[in-house]
Structure formats: structure tokens, C-alpha cells
Amino acid sequence: MRTIVALILATLSARAACISVPSDRILARHLAGAVPLFQGIDPETPVGFAPVPGTQRILPGRELILLALRHGVIVTPGSVIPDLCVQREAHVISRDEMKAALLAALAMADADLELMEFTSQALPPGSLEFQRGALNKPPPSTPEAPVTWRGRLIYDGQHSAVVWARVRITVERPLVIAAEEIPAGTVVRANHVRISRGRQFPFSGRSIDSSEVIGKVARRSIAAGQRIVPGALEEPKEVARGEKVHVRVVDGLATLSFEGIAESAGKKGESILIHNPASGRNFRAVIEEKGKVIVRPVPGA
């Protein structure tokens, strides 16, 4: 028979401050400090389930006495245990914890990560998880803009809570910069660009060098000093509007050749409008290669 434990707590408040427990199960050892009766019970004895984070659970004092009796503790008649408030242990994630988790997920030694703000609510103990695929990208025009990165806090092995961080992530890379304004439709020449080094978002697309820029055509106007990205350029067209082209008309075994003027621009394989200066008529032809088009009349046309 265990030692009789006297407990008289009638003068205590029925709703004392909440006891924080570190897991999803309430064990006898979690309550032993507030309920001396439970010091006579195996510390690992389950008392019940802990409430979900952010909520509280009230354990009636009468049920606690009955639990002690079931585990062989003799309770002095008239002993009273007040109702106990239980909640999940929680803490606010520290800046160091958050940054360490982000850097581990980023796994880029040369990256500079600036943590602007992050989840501020109290959460249960657990491990932070972030995936690169959940990292938002900044606009191409402002590669150093802060972005949101969402992740999870895994706790109790199977539960999770959403967490987030606002970060600025950059790496130093060689950049191709417009040395002067490049109007839309302009073929980029060597004097149009210069090479510089600057910081950019690491996943905003691969870096390009001048050899990949020179000879391409600007899709849109590029301001002086602006970084040139692949999406701002396109391959030059084999035929430009207003250009003289060699026209070849093939009809069965017969072939006719003459010179025409392109009324529209296009690339190899595209159909464009051609003007015949001799007849004054326009017709469509397919671009074969630079400066050359072909016409294959439809039978009966």
C-alpha cells in the first residue's frame, strides 16, 4: 500500500494558471508539480490527450482524484483538487531558428539571405521544413525584391502548422547590361552592351553572356543601364518588312523566279505577304531562308 498523501487545496482557485505540456499526451509527470497526489503515480501514466495548439483543456479535479485512486494512491477523505487548465507548450520561433531553417533549405553557400519578417504566433515544439519549390520569385525587373517563402512546422511527428517568411535572396552573377537605349526591333550590336557584376535572385533564370545577346533582336525597348534577360530578345527574322526577296514559284516541273518586296516580316517556314512590282499585286509566300521565299500554287487556282 502506498503512502497516504494528504492534499487540501480548497483555498486554491478552481481555474489556476494553465499547465503547459510539451506533447500531444498529458502524462502524470506533467501534473505532478501542481498535483502532489500524482507524485505517487508512475510518471509515464497517461492522463489524457493534450488540447490542440492555441486552445485549452480543463481537467476536473474530481476526475484527477479518481485517477489517483485507480493507481493505488490513498487519498485522505475531504481532500480537494481544483480543476486544472492544460494547454500545449508553445513558443514564438526565434529569428535564428527561422534563418537556420531557410539557409538549410536554400543550400547555396554563395547566396545572401536577408530575413525581413516571419511567422510570429506561438507554436508547439517541432522542426521547420521549407522547400525550394514553395519559394516565390520576384518580378524580373526587380530581382532584389523581397519574396514570400511558405513552409511547415512539423510537430508530434504527424501534425503540421503553416509558417512563412519574407526574405530577400540574392547571389552575385555576371550581368549583360544595355550600354545605351535599345529600341524594340533593333538588332543588338557589341556597342549596345557591357558586362557588369550584380546581385540577382538565384532562381530567376540562367545568366547569359554577351555572345548570346549580340545578333539577337530586342522584343521591346530596353533602357540604358537595364539588365538584358533572354526573354527580352528573339532570333532575327530571315526576312524584314520592305526588304527585297528572291521569289521562286514552283508549279509542277515549271519554275518561275523574280524579285519581290516583303510587305511583312517573318522567320523560316512562316508565310508572309509579298508585293510583285511588275504586276502590282500582292501574294503570300513561305520563307525558305534569308532573303528567299517560295510559292507553290494550289492546283486549279
CSV table of C-alpha atoms in Angstrom, one decimal:
chain,number,residue,atom,x,y,z
A,1,MET,CA,0.0,0.0,0.0
A,2,ARG,CA,1.4,3.3,-0.9
A,3,THR,CA,2.0,6.2,1.5
A,4,ILE,CA,-1.1,8.2,2.3
A,5,VAL,CA,-0.8,11.6,0.8
A,6,ALA,CA,-2.8,14.4,2.3
A,7,LEU,CA,-3.9,17.1,0.0
A,8,ILE,CA,-6.1,20.0,1.0
A,9,LEU,CA,-6.3,22.7,-1.7
A,10,ALA,CA,-9.8,24.0,-1.1
A,11,THR,CA,-8.5,27.5,-0.8
A,12,LEU,CA,-6.9,27.5,-4.3
A,13,SER,CA,-8.7,28.9,-7.3
A,14,ALA,CA,-10.6,26.4,-9.4
A,15,ARG,CA,-9.1,27.8,-12.5
A,16,ALA,CA,-5.4,28.2,-11.8
A,17,ALA,CA,-2.9,29.2,-14.5
A,18,CYS,CA,-2.6,26.7,-17.3
A,19,ILE,CA,0.0,24.0,-17.2
A,20,SER,CA,1.9,23.7,-20.4
A,21,VAL,CA,2.6,20.2,-21.8
A,22,PRO,CA,5.2,19.5,-24.5
A,23,SER,CA,3.4,16.7,-26.4
A,24,ASP,CA,0.0,15.6,-27.5
A,25,ARG,CA,-0.4,13.4,-24.4
A,26,ILE,CA,-0.8,14.6,-20.9
A,27,LEU,CA,1.2,12.4,-18.6
A,28,ALA,CA,1.3,12.1,-14.8
A,29,ARG,CA,4.7,13.8,-14.6
A,30,HIS,CA,3.3,16.9,-16.4
A,31,LEU,CA,0.9,17.4,-13.5
A,32,ALA,CA,3.0,16.2,-10.5
A,33,GLY,CA,4.1,19.7,-9.7
A,34,ALA,CA,0.6,21.1,-9.5
A,35,VAL,CA,-1.0,17.9,-8.0
A,36,PRO,CA,1.3,16.3,-5.4
A,37,LEU,CA,-1.0,13.3,-5.4
A,38,PHE,CA,0.4,12.4,-8.8
A,39,GLN,CA,3.9,12.1,-7.4
A,40,GLY,CA,2.9,8.7,-6.2
A,41,ILE,CA,2.0,7.6,-9.7
A,42,ASP,CA,4.3,6.2,-12.5
A,43,PRO,CA,5.4,9.4,-14.3
A,44,GLU,CA,4.6,8.0,-17.7
A,45,THR,CA,1.0,7.2,-16.8
A,46,PRO,CA,-1.3,8.8,-19.4
A,47,VAL,CA,-3.9,11.2,-18.1
A,48,GLY,CA,-5.5,12.2,-21.5
A,49,PHE,CA,-4.9,14.0,-24.7
A,50,ALA,CA,-3.5,17.5,-24.7
A,51,PRO,CA,-5.6,20.2,-26.5
A,52,VAL,CA,-4.7,21.3,-29.9
A,53,PRO,CA,-2.3,24.3,-30.0
A,54,GLY,CA,-3.9,27.6,-29.2
A,55,THR,CA,-6.7,26.0,-27.1
A,56,GLN,CA,-7.1,24.9,-23.5
A,57,ARG,CA,-8.5,21.8,-21.8
A,58,ILE,CA,-9.9,21.8,-18.3
A,59,LEU,CA,-9.3,18.6,-16.2
A,60,PRO,CA,-11.9,18.3,-13.5
A,61,GLY,CA,-10.4,17.9,-10.0
A,62,ARG,CA,-12.8,15.0,-9.2
A,63,GLU,CA,-11.6,13.0,-12.2
A,64,LEU,CA,-7.9,13.6,-11.1
A,65,ILE,CA,-8.7,12.2,-7.7
A,66,LEU,CA,-10.4,9.1,-9.2
A,67,LEU,CA,-7.4,8.6,-11.4
A,68,ALA,CA,-5.0,8.7,-8.4
A,69,LEU,CA,-7.2,6.2,-6.6
A,70,ARG,CA,-7.2,3.8,-9.6
A,71,HIS,CA,-3.4,3.8,-9.5
A,72,GLY,CA,-3.2,2.9,-5.8
A,73,VAL,CA,-2.8,6.3,-4.2
A,74,ILE,CA,-4.8,6.6,-0.9
A,75,VAL,CA,-6.5,10.0,-0.7
A,76,THR,CA,-7.4,11.5,2.6
A,77,PRO,CA,-11.2,11.9,2.9
A,78,GLY,CA,-12.1,15.5,2.3
A,79,SER,CA,-9.1,16.2,0.0
A,80,VAL,CA,-9.9,18.6,-2.8
A,81,ILE,CA,-8.1,19.1,-6.1
A,82,PRO,CA,-9.2,22.2,-8.1
A,83,ASP,CA,-9.9,21.8,-11.8
A,84,LEU,CA,-6.7,22.1,-13.8
A,85,CYS,CA,-6.2,24.1,-17.0
A,86,VAL,CA,-3.9,22.4,-19.5
A,87,GLN,CA,-2.5,23.8,-22.8
A,88,ARG,CA,0.1,22.8,-25.3
A,89,GLU,CA,3.6,24.2,-24.7
A,90,ALA,CA,4.3,26.8,-27.4
A,91,HIS,CA,6.9,29.4,-28.2
A,92,VAL,CA,7.5,32.0,-30.8
A,93,ILE,CA,10.0,30.9,-33.4
A,94,SER,CA,13.3,32.9,-33.0
A,95,ARG,CA,14.9,34.8,-35.8
A,96,ASP,CA,18.0,32.5,-35.5
A,97,GLU,CA,15.8,29.3,-35.8
A,98,MET,CA,13.9,30.6,-38.8
A,99,LYS,CA,17.0,31.8,-40.7
A,100,ALA,CA,18.9,28.5,-40.0
A,101,ALA,CA,16.0,26.5,-41.5
A,102,LEU,CA,15.8,28.8,-44.5
A,103,LEU,CA,19.5,28.6,-45.2
A,104,ALA,CA,19.4,24.8,-44.9
A,105,ALA,CA,16.6,24.6,-47.4
A,106,LEU,CA,18.3,27.0,-49.8
A,107,ALA,CA,21.6,25.1,-49.6
A,108,MET,CA,23.6,27.7,-51.6
A,109,ALA,CA,26.8,28.8,-49.9
A,110,ASP,CA,27.2,31.9,-52.1
A,111,ALA,CA,23.7,33.2,-51.5
A,112,ASP,CA,22.9,36.2,-49.3
A,113,LEU,CA,19.6,35.7,-47.4
A,114,GLU,CA,18.1,38.6,-45.6
A,115,LEU,CA,15.2,37.7,-43.3
A,116,MET,CA,12.7,40.6,-43.3
A,117,GLU,CA,9.8,39.2,-41.3
A,118,PHE,CA,8.3,35.8,-40.4
A,119,THR,CA,5.6,33.9,-38.5
A,120,SER,CA,5.0,35.5,-35.1
A,121,GLN,CA,2.4,33.3,-33.5
A,122,ALA,CA,3.4,30.9,-30.7
A,123,LEU,CA,3.7,27.3,-32.0
A,124,PRO,CA,4.4,23.9,-30.3
A,125,PRO,CA,8.0,22.5,-30.3
A,126,GLY,CA,8.8,20.9,-33.7
A,127,SER,CA,11.0,21.1,-36.8
A,128,LEU,CA,10.8,23.7,-39.5
A,129,GLU,CA,10.6,22.5,-43.1
A,130,PHE,CA,10.9,24.6,-46.3
A,131,GLN,CA,11.0,23.5,-49.9
A,132,ARG,CA,12.6,25.5,-52.8
A,133,GLY,CA,9.5,24.9,-54.9
A,134,ALA,CA,7.4,26.9,-52.5
A,135,LEU,CA,9.7,30.0,-52.8
A,136,ASN,CA,8.1,32.8,-54.8
A,137,LYS,CA,10.0,34.6,-57.4
A,138,PRO,CA,10.5,38.4,-57.6
A,139,PRO,CA,9.5,40.3,-60.8
A,140,PRO,CA,12.2,40.1,-63.5
A,141,SER,CA,12.5,43.9,-63.4
A,142,THR,CA,13.3,43.9,-59.6
A,143,PRO,CA,15.3,40.8,-58.9
A,144,GLU,CA,16.2,42.0,-55.4
A,145,ALA,CA,12.6,42.5,-54.3
A,146,PRO,CA,11.6,40.5,-51.1
A,147,VAL,CA,9.5,37.4,-51.7
A,148,THR,CA,7.4,35.1,-49.5
A,149,TRP,CA,8.6,31.6,-48.7
A,150,ARG,CA,6.0,29.3,-47.1
A,151,GLY,CA,6.8,26.2,-45.1
A,152,ARG,CA,5.6,23.9,-42.3
A,153,LEU,CA,6.4,23.3,-38.7
A,154,ILE,CA,6.2,19.5,-38.1
A,155,TYR,CA,5.2,18.6,-34.5
A,156,ASP,CA,4.2,15.4,-32.7
A,157,GLY,CA,5.6,13.5,-35.7
A,158,GLN,CA,2.4,13.8,-37.7
A,159,HIS,CA,0.9,17.2,-37.3
A,160,SER,CA,1.9,20.4,-39.0
A,161,ALA,CA,1.3,24.1,-39.0
A,162,VAL,CA,1.8,26.6,-41.8
A,163,VAL,CA,4.7,29.0,-41.3
A,164,TRP,CA,6.1,31.7,-43.6
A,165,ALA,CA,9.0,34.1,-44.0
A,166,ARG,CA,9.5,37.3,-46.1
A,167,VAL,CA,13.0,37.1,-47.5
A,168,ARG,CA,15.4,38.8,-49.9
A,169,ILE,CA,17.7,36.3,-51.6
A,170,THR,CA,20.5,37.3,-54.0
A,171,VAL,CA,23.7,35.9,-55.5
A,172,GLU,CA,26.4,37.8,-57.3
A,173,ARG,CA,26.5,36.9,-61.0
A,174,PRO,CA,27.9,38.5,-64.3
A,175,LEU,CA,25.2,40.5,-66.0
A,176,VAL,CA,24.8,41.8,-69.5
A,177,ILE,CA,23.7,45.5,-69.3
A,178,ALA,CA,22.4,47.8,-72.0
A,179,ALA,CA,25.1,50.4,-72.6
A,180,GLU,CA,22.5,52.6,-74.3
A,181,GLU,CA,18.8,52.5,-75.1
A,182,ILE,CA,18.0,49.7,-77.4
A,183,PRO,CA,14.7,50.3,-79.3
A,184,ALA,CA,12.3,47.4,-80.0
A,185,GLY,CA,13.2,45.6,-83.2
A,186,THR,CA,16.8,46.6,-83.1
A,187,VAL,CA,19.5,44.1,-83.8
A,188,VAL,CA,21.8,44.1,-80.8
A,189,ARG,CA,25.4,45.0,-81.6
A,190,ALA,CA,28.6,44.8,-79.5
A,191,ASN,CA,28.5,48.5,-78.7
A,192,HIS,CA,25.0,48.2,-77.3
A,193,VAL,CA,26.0,46.1,-74.3
A,194,ARG,CA,28.5,46.0,-71.5
A,195,ILE,CA,29.4,43.3,-68.9
A,196,SER,CA,28.9,44.0,-65.2
A,197,ARG,CA,28.5,42.1,-62.0
A,198,GLY,CA,25.5,42.5,-59.8
A,199,ARG,CA,23.2,40.7,-57.3
A,200,GLN,CA,20.2,38.8,-58.6
A,201,PHE,CA,17.6,36.3,-57.4
A,202,PRO,CA,19.3,32.8,-57.8
A,203,PHE,CA,16.3,31.2,-59.5
A,204,SER,CA,15.2,33.9,-61.9
A,205,GLY,CA,16.7,32.2,-64.9
A,206,ARG,CA,20.2,31.3,-66.0
A,207,SER,CA,22.8,34.0,-66.6
A,208,ILE,CA,23.7,34.9,-70.2
A,209,ASP,CA,26.8,36.3,-71.7
A,210,SER,CA,27.3,38.8,-74.5
A,211,SER,CA,27.7,36.1,-77.1
A,212,GLU,CA,24.1,35.1,-76.5
A,213,VAL,CA,22.9,38.7,-76.9
A,214,ILE,CA,24.8,40.1,-79.9
A,215,GLY,CA,22.9,39.5,-83.1
A,216,LYS,CA,19.5,39.0,-81.4
A,217,VAL,CA,16.6,41.4,-81.8
A,218,ALA,CA,15.1,43.3,-79.0
A,219,ARG,CA,11.4,42.3,-78.5
A,220,ARG,CA,10.8,45.5,-76.6
A,221,SER,CA,12.7,48.7,-75.8
A,222,ILE,CA,15.5,48.2,-73.3
A,223,ALA,CA,16.5,51.2,-71.3
A,224,ALA,CA,20.2,52.2,-70.9
A,225,GLY,CA,21.6,50.5,-67.7
A,226,GLN,CA,18.9,47.8,-67.7
A,227,ARG,CA,19.9,44.2,-67.3
A,228,ILE,CA,19.2,42.2,-70.5
A,229,VAL,CA,17.4,38.9,-70.0
A,230,PRO,CA,16.8,36.1,-72.5
A,231,GLY,CA,13.0,36.9,-72.6
A,232,ALA,CA,13.8,40.4,-73.9
A,233,LEU,CA,15.3,39.1,-77.1
A,234,GLU,CA,14.4,37.0,-80.1
A,235,GLU,CA,16.1,35.5,-83.1
A,236,PRO,CA,16.4,37.8,-86.0
A,237,LYS,CA,13.9,37.3,-88.8
A,238,GLU,CA,15.1,35.9,-92.1
A,239,VAL,CA,13.0,38.4,-94.0
A,240,ALA,CA,12.4,42.0,-92.8
A,241,ARG,CA,9.4,44.2,-94.0
A,242,GLY,CA,10.4,46.3,-97.0
A,243,GLU,CA,13.3,44.0,-97.9
A,244,LYS,CA,13.8,42.8,-101.5
A,245,VAL,CA,13.5,39.0,-101.7
A,246,HIS,CA,14.1,36.3,-104.3
A,247,VAL,CA,10.8,34.7,-105.2
A,248,ARG,CA,10.6,31.2,-106.6
A,249,VAL,CA,7.3,29.9,-108.0
A,250,VAL,CA,7.1,26.2,-108.4
A,251,ASP,CA,4.2,24.7,-110.4
A,252,GLY,CA,4.9,21.0,-111.2
A,253,LEU,CA,8.0,20.9,-113.3
A,254,ALA,CA,7.8,24.6,-114.1
A,255,THR,CA,9.7,27.2,-112.1
A,256,LEU,CA,9.5,30.9,-112.3
A,257,SER,CA,11.8,33.3,-110.4
A,258,PHE,CA,11.6,37.1,-109.9
A,259,GLU,CA,12.3,39.7,-107.4
A,260,GLY,CA,9.6,40.9,-104.9
A,261,ILE,CA,9.3,43.1,-101.9
A,262,ALA,CA,8.3,41.8,-98.5
A,263,GLU,CA,5.2,43.5,-97.1
A,264,SER,CA,5.6,41.8,-93.8
A,265,ALA,CA,8.5,40.2,-91.8
A,266,GLY,CA,8.9,36.6,-90.8
A,267,LYS,CA,11.1,33.6,-89.9
A,268,LYS,CA,11.9,30.5,-91.8
A,269,GLY,CA,8.8,28.4,-92.5
A,270,GLU,CA,6.4,31.3,-91.9
A,271,SER,CA,4.0,32.7,-94.6
A,272,ILE,CA,4.4,36.4,-95.4
A,273,LEU,CA,2.9,38.9,-97.8
A,274,ILE,CA,5.0,39.7,-100.9
A,275,HIS,CA,4.4,42.5,-103.4
A,276,ASN,CA,5.2,41.9,-107.1
A,277,PRO,CA,6.4,45.3,-108.6
A,278,ALA,CA,5.8,44.1,-112.1
A,279,SER,CA,2.2,43.2,-111.7
A,280,GLY,CA,1.4,45.5,-108.8
A,281,ARG,CA,-0.3,42.5,-107.0
A,282,ASN,CA,0.4,41.0,-103.5
A,283,PHE,CA,0.5,37.3,-102.8
A,284,ARG,CA,1.6,35.0,-100.0
A,285,ALA,CA,4.9,33.1,-100.0
A,286,VAL,CA,6.7,30.9,-97.5
A,287,ILE,CA,10.2,31.9,-96.3
A,288,GLU,CA,12.8,29.3,-97.3
A,289,GLU,CA,15.9,31.0,-95.9
A,290,LYS,CA,17.2,34.5,-95.5
A,291,GLY,CA,16.1,36.7,-98.5
A,292,LYS,CA,14.4,33.8,-100.3
A,293,VAL,CA,10.7,32.8,-100.4
A,294,ILE,CA,8.8,30.1,-102.3
A,295,VAL,CA,5.3,29.9,-103.8
A,296,ARG,CA,3.6,26.6,-104.6
A,297,PRO,CA,0.3,27.4,-106.4
A,298,VAL,CA,-2.8,25.4,-105.4
A,299,PRO,CA,-3.9,23.1,-108.4
A,300,GLY,CA,-6.8,24.9,-110.2
A,301,ALA,CA,-6.1,28.2,-108.6
